[in-house]
Short mmCIF file of C-alpha atoms in Angstrom, two decimals:
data_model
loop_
_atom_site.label_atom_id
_atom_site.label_comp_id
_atom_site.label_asym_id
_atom_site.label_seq_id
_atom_site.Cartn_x
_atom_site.Cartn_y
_atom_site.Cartn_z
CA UNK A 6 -8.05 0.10 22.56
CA UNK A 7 -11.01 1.72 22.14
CA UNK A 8 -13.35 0.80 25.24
CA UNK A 9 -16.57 1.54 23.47
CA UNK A 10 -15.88 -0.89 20.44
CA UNK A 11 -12.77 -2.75 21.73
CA UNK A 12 -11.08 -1.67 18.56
CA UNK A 13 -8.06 0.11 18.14
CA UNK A 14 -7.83 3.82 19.69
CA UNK A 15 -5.70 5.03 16.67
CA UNK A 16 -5.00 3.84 13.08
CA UNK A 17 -2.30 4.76 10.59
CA UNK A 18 -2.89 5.45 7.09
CA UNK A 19 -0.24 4.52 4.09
CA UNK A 20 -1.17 6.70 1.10
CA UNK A 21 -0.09 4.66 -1.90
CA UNK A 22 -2.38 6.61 -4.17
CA UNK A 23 0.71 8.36 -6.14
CA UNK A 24 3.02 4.56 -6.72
CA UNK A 25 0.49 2.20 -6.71
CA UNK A 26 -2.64 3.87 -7.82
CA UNK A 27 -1.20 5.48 -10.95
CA UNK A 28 1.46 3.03 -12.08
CA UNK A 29 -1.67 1.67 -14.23
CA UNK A 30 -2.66 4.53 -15.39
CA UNK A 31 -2.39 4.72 -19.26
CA UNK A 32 -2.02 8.59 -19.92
CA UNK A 33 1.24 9.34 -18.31
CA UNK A 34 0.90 12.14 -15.84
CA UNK A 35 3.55 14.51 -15.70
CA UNK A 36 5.82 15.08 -12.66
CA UNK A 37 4.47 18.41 -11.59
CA UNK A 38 0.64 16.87 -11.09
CA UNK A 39 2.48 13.57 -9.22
CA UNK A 40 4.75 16.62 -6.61
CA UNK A 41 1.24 18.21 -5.96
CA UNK A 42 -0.62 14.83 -5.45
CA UNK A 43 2.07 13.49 -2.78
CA UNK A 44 2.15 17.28 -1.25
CA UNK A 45 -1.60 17.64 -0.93
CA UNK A 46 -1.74 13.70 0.81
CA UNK A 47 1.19 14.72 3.32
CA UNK A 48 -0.09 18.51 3.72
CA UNK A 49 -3.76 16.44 4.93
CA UNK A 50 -1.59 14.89 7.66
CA UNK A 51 -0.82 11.24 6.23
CA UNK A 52 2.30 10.25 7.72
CA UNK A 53 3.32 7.54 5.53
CA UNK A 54 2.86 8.32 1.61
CA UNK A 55 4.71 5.54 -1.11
CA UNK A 56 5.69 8.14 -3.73
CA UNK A 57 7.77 6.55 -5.93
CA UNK A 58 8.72 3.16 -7.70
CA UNK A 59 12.31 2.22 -9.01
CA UNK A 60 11.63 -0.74 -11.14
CA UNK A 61 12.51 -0.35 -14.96
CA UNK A 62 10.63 2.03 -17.01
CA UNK A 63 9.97 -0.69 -19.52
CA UNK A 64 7.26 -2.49 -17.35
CA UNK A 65 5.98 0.58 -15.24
CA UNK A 66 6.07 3.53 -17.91
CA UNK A 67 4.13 5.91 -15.24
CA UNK A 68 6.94 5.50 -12.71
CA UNK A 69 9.83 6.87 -14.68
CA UNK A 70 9.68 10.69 -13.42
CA UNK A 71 10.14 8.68 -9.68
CA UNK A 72 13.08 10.88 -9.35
CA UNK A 73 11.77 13.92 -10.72
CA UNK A 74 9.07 12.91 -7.62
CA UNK A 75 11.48 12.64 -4.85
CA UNK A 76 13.34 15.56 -5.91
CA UNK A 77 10.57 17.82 -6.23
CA UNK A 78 8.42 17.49 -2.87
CA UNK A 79 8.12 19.24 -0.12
CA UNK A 80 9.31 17.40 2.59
CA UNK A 81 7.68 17.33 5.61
CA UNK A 82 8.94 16.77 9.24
CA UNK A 83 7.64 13.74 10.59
CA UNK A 84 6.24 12.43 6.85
CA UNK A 85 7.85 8.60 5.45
CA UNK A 86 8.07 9.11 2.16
CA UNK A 87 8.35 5.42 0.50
CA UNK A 88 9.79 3.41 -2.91
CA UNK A 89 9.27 0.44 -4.08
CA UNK A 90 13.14 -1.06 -4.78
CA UNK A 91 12.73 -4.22 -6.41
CA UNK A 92 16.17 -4.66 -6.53
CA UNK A 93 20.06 -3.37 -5.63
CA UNK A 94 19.75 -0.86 -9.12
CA UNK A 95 16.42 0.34 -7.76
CA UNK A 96 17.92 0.85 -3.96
CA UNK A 97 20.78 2.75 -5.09
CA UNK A 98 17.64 4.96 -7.08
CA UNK A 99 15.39 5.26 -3.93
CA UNK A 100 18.83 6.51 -1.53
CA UNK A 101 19.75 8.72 -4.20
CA UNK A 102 16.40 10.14 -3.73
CA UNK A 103 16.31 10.46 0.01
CA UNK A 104 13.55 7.87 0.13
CA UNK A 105 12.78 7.14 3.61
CA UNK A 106 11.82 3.91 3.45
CA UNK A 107 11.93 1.40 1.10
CA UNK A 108 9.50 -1.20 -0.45
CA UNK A 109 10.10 -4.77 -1.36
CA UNK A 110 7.10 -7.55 -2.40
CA UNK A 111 6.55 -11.18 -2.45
CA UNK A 112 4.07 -13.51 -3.61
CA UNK A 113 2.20 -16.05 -0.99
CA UNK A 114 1.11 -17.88 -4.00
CA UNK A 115 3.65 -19.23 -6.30
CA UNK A 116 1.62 -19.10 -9.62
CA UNK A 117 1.49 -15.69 -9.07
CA UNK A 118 5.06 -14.93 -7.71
CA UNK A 119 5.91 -16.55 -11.56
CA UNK A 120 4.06 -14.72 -13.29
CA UNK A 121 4.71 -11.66 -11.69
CA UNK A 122 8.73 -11.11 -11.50
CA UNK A 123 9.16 -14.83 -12.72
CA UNK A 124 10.65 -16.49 -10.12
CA UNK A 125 9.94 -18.56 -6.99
CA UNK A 126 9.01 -17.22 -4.04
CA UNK A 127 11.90 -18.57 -2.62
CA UNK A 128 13.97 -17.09 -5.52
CA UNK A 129 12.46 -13.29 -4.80
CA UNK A 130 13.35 -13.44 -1.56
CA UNK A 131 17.06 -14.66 -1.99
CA UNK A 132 16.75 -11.37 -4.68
CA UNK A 133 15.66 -8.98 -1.78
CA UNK A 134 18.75 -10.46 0.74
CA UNK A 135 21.39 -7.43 -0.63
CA UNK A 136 18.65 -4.86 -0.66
CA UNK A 137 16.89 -5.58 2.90
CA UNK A 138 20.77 -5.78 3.99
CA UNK A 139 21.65 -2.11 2.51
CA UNK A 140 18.72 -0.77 3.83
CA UNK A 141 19.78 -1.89 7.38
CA UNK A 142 23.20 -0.51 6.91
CA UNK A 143 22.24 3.01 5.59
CA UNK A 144 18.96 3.34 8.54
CA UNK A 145 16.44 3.11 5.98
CA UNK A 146 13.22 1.57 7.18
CA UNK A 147 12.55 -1.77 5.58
CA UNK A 148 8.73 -2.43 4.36
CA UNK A 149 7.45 -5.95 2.91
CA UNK A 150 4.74 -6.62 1.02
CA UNK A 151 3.24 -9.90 0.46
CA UNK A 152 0.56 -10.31 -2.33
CA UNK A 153 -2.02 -12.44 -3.16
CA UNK A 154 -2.35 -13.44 0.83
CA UNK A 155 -6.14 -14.20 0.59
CA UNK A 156 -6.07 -15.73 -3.41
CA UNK A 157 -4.94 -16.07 -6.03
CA UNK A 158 -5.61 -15.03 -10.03
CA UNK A 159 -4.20 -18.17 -11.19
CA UNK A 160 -4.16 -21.06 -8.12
CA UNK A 161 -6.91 -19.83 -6.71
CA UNK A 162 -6.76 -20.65 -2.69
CA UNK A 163 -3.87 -19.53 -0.61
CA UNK A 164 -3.57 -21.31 2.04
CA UNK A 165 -2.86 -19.52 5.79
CA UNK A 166 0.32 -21.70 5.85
CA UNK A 167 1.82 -20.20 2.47
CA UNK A 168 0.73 -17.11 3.89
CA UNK A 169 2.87 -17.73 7.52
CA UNK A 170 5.59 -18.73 5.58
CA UNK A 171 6.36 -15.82 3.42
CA UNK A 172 5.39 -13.37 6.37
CA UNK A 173 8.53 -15.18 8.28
CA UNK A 174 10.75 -15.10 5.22
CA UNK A 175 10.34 -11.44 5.32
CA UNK A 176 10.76 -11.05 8.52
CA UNK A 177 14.29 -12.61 8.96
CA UNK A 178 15.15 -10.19 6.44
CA UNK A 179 14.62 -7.31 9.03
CA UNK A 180 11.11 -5.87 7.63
CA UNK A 181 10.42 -3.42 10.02
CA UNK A 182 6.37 -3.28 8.65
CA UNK A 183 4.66 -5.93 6.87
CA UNK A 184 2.10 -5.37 4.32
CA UNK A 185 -0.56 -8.64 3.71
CA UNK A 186 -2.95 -7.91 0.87
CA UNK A 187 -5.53 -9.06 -1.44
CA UNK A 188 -4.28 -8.52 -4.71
CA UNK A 189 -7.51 -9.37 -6.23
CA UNK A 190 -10.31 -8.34 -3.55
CA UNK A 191 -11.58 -11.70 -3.08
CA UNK A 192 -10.91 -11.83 0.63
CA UNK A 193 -13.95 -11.59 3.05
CA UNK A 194 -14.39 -10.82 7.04
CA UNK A 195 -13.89 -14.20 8.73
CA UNK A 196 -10.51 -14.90 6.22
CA UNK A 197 -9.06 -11.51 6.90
CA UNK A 198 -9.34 -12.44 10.68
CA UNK A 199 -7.65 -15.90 10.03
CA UNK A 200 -5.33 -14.34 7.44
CA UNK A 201 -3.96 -11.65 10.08
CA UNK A 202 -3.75 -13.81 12.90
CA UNK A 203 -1.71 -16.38 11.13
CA UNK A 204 0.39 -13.64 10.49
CA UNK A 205 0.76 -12.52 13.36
CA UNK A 206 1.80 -15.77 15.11
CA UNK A 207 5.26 -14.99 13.04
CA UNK A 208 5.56 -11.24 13.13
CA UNK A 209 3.87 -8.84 15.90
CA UNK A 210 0.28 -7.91 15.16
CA UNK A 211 1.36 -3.99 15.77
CA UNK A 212 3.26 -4.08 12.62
CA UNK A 213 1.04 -5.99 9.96
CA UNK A 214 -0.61 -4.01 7.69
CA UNK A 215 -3.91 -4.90 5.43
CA UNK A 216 -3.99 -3.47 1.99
CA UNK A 217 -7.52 -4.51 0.18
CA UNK A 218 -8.56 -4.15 -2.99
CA UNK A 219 -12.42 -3.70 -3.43
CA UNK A 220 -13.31 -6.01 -6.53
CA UNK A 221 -16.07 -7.80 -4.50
CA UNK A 222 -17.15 -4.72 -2.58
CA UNK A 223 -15.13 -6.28 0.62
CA UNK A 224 -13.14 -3.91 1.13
CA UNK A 225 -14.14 -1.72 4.36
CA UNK A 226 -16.21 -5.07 5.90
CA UNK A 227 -12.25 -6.68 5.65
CA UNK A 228 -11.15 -3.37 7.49
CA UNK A 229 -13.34 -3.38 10.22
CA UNK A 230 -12.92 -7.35 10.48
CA UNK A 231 -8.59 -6.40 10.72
CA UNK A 232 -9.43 -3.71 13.37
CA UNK A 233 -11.40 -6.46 15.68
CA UNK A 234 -8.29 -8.37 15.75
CA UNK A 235 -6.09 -5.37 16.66
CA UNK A 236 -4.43 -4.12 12.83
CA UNK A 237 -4.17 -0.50 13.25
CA UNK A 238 -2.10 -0.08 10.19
CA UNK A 239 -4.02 -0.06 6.44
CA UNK A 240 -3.40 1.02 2.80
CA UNK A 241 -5.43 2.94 0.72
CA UNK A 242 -5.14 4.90 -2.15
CA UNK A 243 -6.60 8.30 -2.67
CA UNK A 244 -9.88 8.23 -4.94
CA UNK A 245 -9.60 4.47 -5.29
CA UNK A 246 -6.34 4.73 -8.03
CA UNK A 247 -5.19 1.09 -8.89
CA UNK A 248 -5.02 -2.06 -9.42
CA UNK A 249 -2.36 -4.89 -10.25
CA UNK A 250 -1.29 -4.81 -13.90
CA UNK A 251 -0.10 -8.65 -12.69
CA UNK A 252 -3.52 -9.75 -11.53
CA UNK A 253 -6.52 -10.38 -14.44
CA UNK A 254 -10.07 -8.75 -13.03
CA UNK A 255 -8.29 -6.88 -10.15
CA UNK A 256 -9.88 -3.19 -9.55
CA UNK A 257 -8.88 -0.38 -7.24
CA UNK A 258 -7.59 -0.16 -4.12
CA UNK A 259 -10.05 0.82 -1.51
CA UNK A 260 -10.32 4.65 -1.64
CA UNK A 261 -8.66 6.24 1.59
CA UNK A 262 -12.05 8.85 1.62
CA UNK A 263 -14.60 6.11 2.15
CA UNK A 264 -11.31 4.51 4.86
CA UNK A 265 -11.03 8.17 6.68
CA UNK A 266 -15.05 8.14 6.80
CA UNK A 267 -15.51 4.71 8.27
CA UNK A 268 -12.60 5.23 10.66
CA UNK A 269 -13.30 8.34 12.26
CA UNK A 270 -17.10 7.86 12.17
CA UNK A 271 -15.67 4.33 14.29
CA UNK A 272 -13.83 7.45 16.79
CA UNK A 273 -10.37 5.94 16.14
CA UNK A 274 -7.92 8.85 15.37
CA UNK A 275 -6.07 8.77 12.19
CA UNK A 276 -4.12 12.60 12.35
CA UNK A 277 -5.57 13.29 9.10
CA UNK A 278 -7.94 15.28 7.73
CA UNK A 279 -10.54 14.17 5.36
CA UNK A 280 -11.92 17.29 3.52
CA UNK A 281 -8.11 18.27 2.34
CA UNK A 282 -8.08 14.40 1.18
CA UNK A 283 -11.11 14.87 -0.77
CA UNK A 284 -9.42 17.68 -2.23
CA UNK A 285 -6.75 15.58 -3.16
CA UNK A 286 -8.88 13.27 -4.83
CA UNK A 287 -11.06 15.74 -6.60
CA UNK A 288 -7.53 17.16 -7.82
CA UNK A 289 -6.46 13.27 -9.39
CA UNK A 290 -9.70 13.17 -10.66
CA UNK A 291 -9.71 15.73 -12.70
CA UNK A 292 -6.22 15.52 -13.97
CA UNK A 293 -7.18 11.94 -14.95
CA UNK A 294 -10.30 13.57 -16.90
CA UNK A 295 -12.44 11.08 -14.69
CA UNK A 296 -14.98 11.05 -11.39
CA UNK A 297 -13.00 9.62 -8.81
CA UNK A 298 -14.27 5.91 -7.02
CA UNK A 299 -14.69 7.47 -3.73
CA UNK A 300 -18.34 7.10 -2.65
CA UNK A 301 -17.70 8.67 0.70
CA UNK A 302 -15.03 11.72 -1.29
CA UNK A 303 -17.77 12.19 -4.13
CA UNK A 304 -20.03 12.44 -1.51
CA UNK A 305 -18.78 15.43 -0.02
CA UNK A 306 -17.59 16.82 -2.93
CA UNK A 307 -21.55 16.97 -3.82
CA UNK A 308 -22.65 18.34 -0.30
CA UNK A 309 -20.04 20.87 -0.76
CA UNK A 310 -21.27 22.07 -4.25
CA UNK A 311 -24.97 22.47 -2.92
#
């Protein structure tokens, strides 16, 4: 820990930018601009970027060059390169691909889990049992997901217990990393703490990850508030990409710039560095014929330019 804030002396960074920051995006980007994205994120020094998604086409149009993605990258030592593998067709996808580890998601609300992939939670996680088992047997690391942990689109509250109860579920599967997140940015500092210690009292603390959204403007407040309780582990998403096409209202995921800024002005050591990531955004940006979300990346972007 770090003895001058008691928080933790290191934090690792999954880039989800290139899966779940542009699977909303309406103008489909071609391969070659995804291949650069994930290079410039790894080439910045994030050691865990989710490149790729193998669910069908028909519901996530921008993920169908996911192959043309994994093919195409430089791969570098020491660099997970993720896919989301929602089930035994999209595993066999993500291995022919070389993915290194593989992505499967639950609900901790059951409205949503229905209207999401239309089935119980109970039901998606009976789904996941051949895929969490293949990953096992071919060495893959196994990541879970679990959305809508702080509330919910449709029900409204989750409550910690739904949340403890899904985090087990995954974890008798074998998830090696578990991801709790707020789907919709509603979540605020005292829940997060609650949210991510009732997690942890069914899966260790070391390997819970938050993933916030920043509807509400939460966003960093909920980071710092996970980082007092010892999560060292968070998802962002380069220039604030994303969304869920599944939840009504729900905007971007927190932008790793404005993550980068607040954790190394905090002196915790993330291995990465922030000016190539702001190039990285900048690059997304202007592919996307937008100005990126990142306060802290637009920022420096304007320092920069004089």
């Amino acid at each position: 820990m770090n003895q001058a804030t008691d928080l933790p002396n290191k934090v690792k960074i999954v880039e989800v930018g290139p899966r779940d920051g542009l699977q909303n995006e309406k103008e489909a980007l071609s391969a070659a601009v995804k291949i650069e994205l994930v290079n410039r994120l790894a080439r910045a020094g994030i050691s865990n970027v989710e490149a790729a998604s193998f669910v069908s086409p028909k519901w996530v149009p921008q993920m169908a060059t996911s192959l043309d993605v994994m093919a195409g990258i430089e791969r570098r030592p020491g660099t997970i390169y993720s896919a989301l593998t929602p089930n035994m067709q999209g595993f066999e996808a993500a291995l022919q691909a070389r993915a290194d580890e593989v992505v499967i998601f639950g609900s901790a609300s059951e409205a949503f889990s229905q209207k999401n992939i239309n089935c119980s939670i109970a039901e998606s996680i009976a789904r996941f049992e051949p895929v969490a088992k293949a990953a096992k047997a071919h060495k893959l690391r196994l990541r879970a997901s679990i959305s809508t942990a702080f509330g919910c689109p449709y029900q409204g509250e989750v409550s910690l217990d739904a949340v403890a109860d899904v985090v087990r579920r995954m974890r008798d599967l074998g998830a090696d990393e578990i991801d709790i997140a707020d789907t919709i940015g509603v979540g605020t500092a005292r829940q997060t703490q609650a949210v991510m210690l009732a997690a942890s009292r069914e899966f260790p603390l070391a390997q819970l990850s938050g993933h916030f959204h920043d509807t509400y403007g939460q966003a960093l407040a909920n980071i710092y508030a996970a980082l007092e309780v010892g999560v060292a582990i968070f998802h962002s998403s380069v220039s604030g990409l994303g969304g869920c096409p599944y939840a009504k209202g729900a905007t971007g995921n927190v932008a790793t710039e404005d993550v980068l800024y607040l954790l190394h002005g905090l002196g915790i050591e993330t291995g990465i560095d922030l000016d190539q990531v702001v190039d990285a955004g900048q690059f997304i940006s202007q592919q996307l014929g937008r100005k990126g979300a990142s306060r802290a990346g637009n920022a420096i972007a304007a320092k920069r330019a004089g």
